[in-house]
Amino acid sequence: DTEVTQTPKHLVMGMTNKKSLKCEQHMGHRAMYWYKQKAKKPPELMFVYSYEKLSINESVPSRFSPECPNSSLLNLHLHALQPEDSALYLCASSQDLWDRVHMEGNSPLHFGNGTRLTVT
Amino acid sequence: AQSVTQLDSHVSVSEGTPVLLRCNYSSSYSPSLFWYVQHPNKGLQLLLKYTSAATLVKGINGFEAEFKKSETSFHLTKPSAHMSDAAEYFCASYTGRRALTFGSGTRLQVQP
């Protein structure tokens, strides 16, 4: 079982809907991430939060809106999505950002099982 | 900045035979390298991570990886494949952007 919990596991939404993906971890990690994974492709980074502040936004369209209400929770709010946004959305956490840890191999990411999103 | 290249998109082995999944890295400084496995409709599970303490890294489920600086490689091996090893495997490294970047992945198929 993963220590990073994502809900829901599956989500089908229309292009006019508003929905949210949720992620929770209780490992005391201070960095949290959203990745997007299309079929047969590697995960692609979307957002990074460090100490509840947005650290990296990989030029993600504004129809994706992240939120980090506290150190254990990470949300991804979805609005007016397109069919090409259908993908597996993965949440991950790590002890801290890699360059704060200062030791190679010391900040592995722990992933949830993802939310399978289908936009119709 | 670092990046990783997985040399094979697909590897097929017979059950009980050795597994070799290849990963090369490019880096101008000491790398942070990882191997992850992803089973269908699941998240990524950490197999092992490289630290400078040892060039041969042991991971879970009998997997190992050897860091070879002279070859800039971090290949993943297992002496004897099991049917349950069939999955997608990703080599990963940290880039200068402070976040993990993945190779393109290798799909491991295990034949009975």
Short mmCIF file of C-alpha atoms in Angstrom, two decimals:
data_model
loop_
_atom_site.label_atom_id
_atom_site.label_comp_id
_atom_site.label_asym_id
_atom_site.label_seq_id
_atom_site.Cartn_x
_atom_site.Cartn_y
_atom_site.Cartn_z
CA ASP A 1 0.00 0.00 0.00
CA THR A 2 1.16 3.49 -0.81
CA GLU A 3 1.65 6.10 1.91
CA VAL A 4 0.38 8.80 -0.43
CA THR A 5 -3.39 8.61 -0.86
CA GLN A 6 -5.15 10.04 -3.88
CA THR A 7 -8.89 10.45 -4.37
CA PRO A 8 -10.85 9.74 -6.41
CA LYS A 9 -9.29 6.78 -8.21
CA HIS A 10 -11.31 7.47 -11.32
CA LEU A 11 -13.02 10.63 -12.52
CA VAL A 12 -15.09 11.32 -15.61
CA MET A 13 -15.99 14.94 -16.24
CA GLY A 14 -17.42 17.08 -18.99
CA MET A 15 -15.62 20.06 -20.40
CA THR A 16 -17.81 22.49 -18.47
CA ASN A 17 -17.47 20.77 -15.10
CA LYS A 18 -15.44 21.83 -12.08
CA LYS A 19 -13.83 19.06 -10.08
CA SER A 20 -10.94 18.57 -7.68
CA LEU A 21 -8.32 15.92 -7.19
CA LYS A 22 -7.07 15.33 -3.66
CA CYS A 23 -3.79 14.03 -2.29
CA GLU A 24 -2.81 13.33 1.30
CA GLN A 25 0.39 12.18 3.02
CA HIS A 26 1.26 11.77 6.69
CA MET A 27 4.99 11.12 6.41
CA GLY A 28 5.92 14.65 7.46
CA HIS A 29 7.19 15.44 3.99
CA ARG A 30 7.51 19.12 3.15
CA ALA A 31 7.60 18.88 -0.65
CA MET A 32 4.62 17.75 -2.72
CA TYR A 33 4.21 17.34 -6.45
CA TRP A 34 1.66 16.91 -9.22
CA TYR A 35 2.63 14.91 -12.29
CA LYS A 36 0.61 14.14 -15.40
CA GLN A 37 1.09 10.85 -17.22
CA LYS A 38 -0.31 10.06 -20.64
CA ALA A 39 -0.58 6.46 -21.82
CA LYS A 40 2.77 4.80 -22.54
CA LYS A 41 4.67 7.96 -21.55
CA PRO A 42 6.72 8.93 -18.50
CA PRO A 43 5.25 11.23 -15.86
CA GLU A 44 5.61 14.93 -16.63
CA LEU A 45 5.98 17.46 -13.85
CA MET A 46 3.19 19.99 -13.41
CA PHE A 47 3.65 21.67 -10.02
CA VAL A 48 5.93 21.53 -7.00
CA TYR A 49 5.06 22.80 -3.55
CA SER A 50 7.61 23.31 -0.80
CA TYR A 51 6.47 24.22 2.72
CA GLU A 52 3.00 24.88 1.31
CA LYS A 53 4.29 27.44 -1.17
CA LEU A 54 4.31 26.97 -4.93
CA SER A 55 7.90 26.42 -5.98
CA ILE A 56 7.59 25.30 -9.60
CA ASN A 57 4.84 25.73 -12.19
CA GLU A 58 5.83 24.04 -15.43
CA SER A 59 3.81 26.45 -17.59
CA VAL A 60 0.64 24.53 -16.90
CA PRO A 61 -2.60 25.99 -18.38
CA SER A 62 -4.70 27.97 -15.92
CA ARG A 63 -7.54 25.44 -16.17
CA PHE A 64 -5.40 23.47 -13.70
CA SER A 65 -5.18 25.22 -10.34
CA PRO A 66 -3.14 23.69 -7.50
CA GLU A 67 -3.68 24.34 -3.83
CA CYS A 68 -1.77 23.27 -0.74
CA PRO A 69 -3.96 23.99 2.30
CA ASN A 70 -1.50 22.45 4.75
CA SER A 71 1.62 20.32 4.85
CA SER A 72 -0.32 17.07 4.45
CA LEU A 73 -2.76 17.97 1.71
CA LEU A 74 -2.45 18.87 -1.93
CA ASN A 75 -5.37 19.59 -4.24
CA LEU A 76 -5.65 20.07 -7.96
CA HIS A 77 -8.70 22.03 -9.06
CA LEU A 78 -9.94 21.38 -12.57
CA HIS A 79 -12.13 23.67 -14.67
CA ALA A 80 -13.03 23.77 -18.36
CA LEU A 81 -10.74 20.91 -19.26
CA GLN A 82 -10.20 19.58 -22.76
CA PRO A 83 -10.36 15.94 -23.91
CA GLU A 84 -6.58 15.97 -24.36
CA ASP A 85 -6.27 16.53 -20.60
CA SER A 86 -7.40 12.95 -20.07
CA ALA A 87 -4.52 11.20 -18.28
CA LEU A 88 -3.34 9.64 -15.04
CA TYR A 89 -2.63 12.38 -12.50
CA LEU A 90 -0.02 11.39 -9.97
CA CYS A 91 0.68 13.04 -6.65
CA ALA A 92 4.03 12.56 -4.93
CA SER A 93 5.83 13.77 -1.84
CA SER A 94 9.42 13.91 -0.64
CA GLN A 95 11.20 14.78 2.57
CA ASP A 96 12.27 18.09 1.09
CA LEU A 97 13.35 19.57 -2.19
CA TRP A 98 16.42 17.86 -3.59
CA ASP A 99 18.72 20.84 -3.42
CA ARG A 100 17.80 21.51 0.20
CA VAL A 101 18.74 18.03 1.26
CA HIS A 102 22.24 18.35 -0.16
CA MET A 103 22.84 14.64 -0.49
CA GLU A 104 22.38 12.64 -3.61
CA GLY A 105 19.74 9.97 -3.40
CA ASN A 106 18.26 11.46 -0.30
CA SER A 107 15.00 12.80 -1.63
CA PRO A 108 13.20 10.01 -3.41
CA LEU A 109 9.63 10.74 -4.37
CA HIS A 110 6.83 8.67 -2.90
CA PHE A 111 3.92 8.36 -5.31
CA GLY A 112 0.23 7.77 -4.87
CA ASN A 113 -1.66 5.42 -7.17
CA GLY A 114 -3.03 8.30 -9.17
CA THR A 115 -6.40 9.52 -10.40
CA ARG A 116 -7.45 8.31 -13.83
CA LEU A 117 -9.16 11.34 -15.40
CA THR A 118 -11.34 11.15 -18.48
CA VAL A 119 -12.66 14.36 -20.01
CA THR A 120 -15.63 13.92 -22.31
CA ALA B 1 21.36 19.96 -15.64
CA GLN B 2 20.99 16.23 -15.54
CA SER B 3 19.02 13.97 -17.80
CA VAL B 4 18.62 10.23 -18.28
CA THR B 5 18.22 8.10 -21.37
CA GLN B 6 16.70 4.65 -21.32
CA LEU B 7 18.16 2.74 -24.19
CA ASP B 8 15.39 0.18 -24.72
CA SER B 9 11.68 0.91 -24.95
CA HIS B 10 10.82 -2.78 -24.64
CA VAL B 11 12.65 -5.79 -23.18
CA SER B 12 11.35 -9.35 -23.25
CA VAL B 13 12.85 -12.16 -21.15
CA SER B 14 11.86 -15.66 -20.14
CA GLU B 15 10.93 -16.40 -16.56
CA GLY B 16 14.01 -17.41 -14.59
CA THR B 17 16.49 -15.64 -16.89
CA PRO B 18 18.44 -12.45 -16.06
CA VAL B 19 17.04 -8.99 -16.57
CA LEU B 20 19.04 -5.99 -17.80
CA LEU B 21 17.40 -2.58 -18.22
CA ARG B 22 19.76 0.13 -19.41
CA CYS B 23 19.97 3.76 -18.33
CA ASN B 24 22.59 6.35 -19.17
CA TYR B 25 22.83 9.68 -17.47
CA SER B 26 24.37 12.98 -18.42
CA SER B 27 25.53 15.20 -15.66
CA SER B 28 28.13 17.80 -14.93
CA TYR B 29 28.11 17.01 -11.24
CA SER B 30 27.38 14.22 -8.80
CA PRO B 31 24.14 12.66 -9.95
CA SER B 32 21.03 11.71 -8.03
CA LEU B 33 19.68 8.59 -9.71
CA PHE B 34 16.70 6.37 -9.08
CA TRP B 35 14.82 3.44 -10.56
CA TYR B 36 11.05 3.22 -10.30
CA VAL B 37 8.58 0.52 -11.34
CA GLN B 38 5.01 1.06 -12.43
CA HIS B 39 2.48 -1.73 -12.69
CA PRO B 40 -0.65 -1.14 -14.80
CA ASN B 41 -2.98 1.51 -13.38
CA LYS B 42 -0.72 2.08 -10.41
CA GLY B 43 1.58 4.80 -9.21
CA LEU B 44 5.35 4.58 -9.29
CA GLN B 45 7.17 2.53 -6.67
CA LEU B 46 10.78 3.24 -5.76
CA LEU B 47 13.04 0.26 -6.50
CA LEU B 48 16.36 1.76 -5.47
CA LYS B 49 18.35 4.96 -5.26
CA TYR B 50 21.99 5.79 -5.86
CA THR B 51 24.08 7.24 -3.07
CA SER B 52 27.82 7.76 -3.25
CA ALA B 53 28.28 5.26 -0.41
CA ALA B 54 28.28 2.35 -2.85
CA THR B 55 28.41 1.91 -6.60
CA LEU B 56 26.38 -1.30 -6.41
CA VAL B 57 22.96 -0.51 -5.07
CA LYS B 58 20.55 -3.16 -3.85
CA GLY B 59 16.85 -2.52 -4.09
CA ILE B 60 13.61 -4.28 -3.42
CA ASN B 61 12.39 -7.47 -5.09
CA GLY B 62 15.92 -8.65 -5.89
CA PHE B 63 16.82 -5.77 -8.18
CA GLU B 64 20.24 -4.14 -8.24
CA ALA B 65 21.83 -1.28 -10.12
CA GLU B 66 25.47 -0.46 -10.65
CA PHE B 67 26.69 3.09 -10.98
CA LYS B 68 29.55 3.33 -13.49
CA LYS B 69 30.94 6.80 -13.76
CA SER B 70 33.30 5.92 -16.60
CA GLU B 71 30.33 4.77 -18.68
CA THR B 72 27.81 7.27 -17.24
CA SER B 73 25.47 4.36 -16.73
CA PHE B 74 23.10 3.13 -14.03
CA HIS B 75 21.74 -0.13 -15.40
CA LEU B 76 19.14 -2.16 -13.53
CA THR B 77 19.60 -5.91 -13.19
CA LYS B 78 17.97 -8.92 -11.63
CA PRO B 79 19.45 -12.44 -11.71
CA SER B 80 16.19 -14.26 -12.32
CA ALA B 81 13.00 -12.75 -13.71
CA HIS B 82 9.62 -13.52 -12.21
CA MET B 83 6.27 -13.15 -13.90
CA SER B 84 5.35 -10.46 -11.38
CA ASP B 85 8.26 -8.32 -12.63
CA ALA B 86 6.37 -7.52 -15.83
CA ALA B 87 5.82 -3.76 -15.65
CA GLU B 88 7.11 -0.41 -16.86
CA TYR B 89 10.44 0.71 -15.44
CA PHE B 90 11.64 4.29 -15.24
CA CYS B 91 15.10 5.61 -14.59
CA ALA B 92 15.02 9.08 -13.05
CA SER B 93 17.28 11.90 -11.95
CA TYR B 94 17.03 15.31 -10.45
CA THR B 95 17.52 18.20 -12.81
CA GLY B 96 18.63 21.66 -11.86
CA ARG B 97 14.93 22.51 -11.61
CA ARG B 98 14.69 20.74 -8.24
CA ALA B 99 12.26 18.09 -9.43
CA LEU B 100 12.57 14.51 -10.59
CA THR B 101 12.76 13.93 -14.35
CA PHE B 102 12.06 10.53 -15.84
CA GLY B 103 13.48 8.63 -18.74
CA SER B 104 11.12 7.45 -21.44
CA GLY B 105 10.56 4.09 -19.76
CA THR B 106 11.23 0.44 -20.55
CA ARG B 107 8.43 -2.07 -20.71
CA LEU B 108 9.56 -5.41 -19.33
CA GLN B 109 7.73 -8.44 -20.62
CA VAL B 110 8.30 -11.80 -18.90
CA GLN B 111 7.46 -14.90 -20.89
CA PRO B 112 6.47 -18.11 -19.09
#
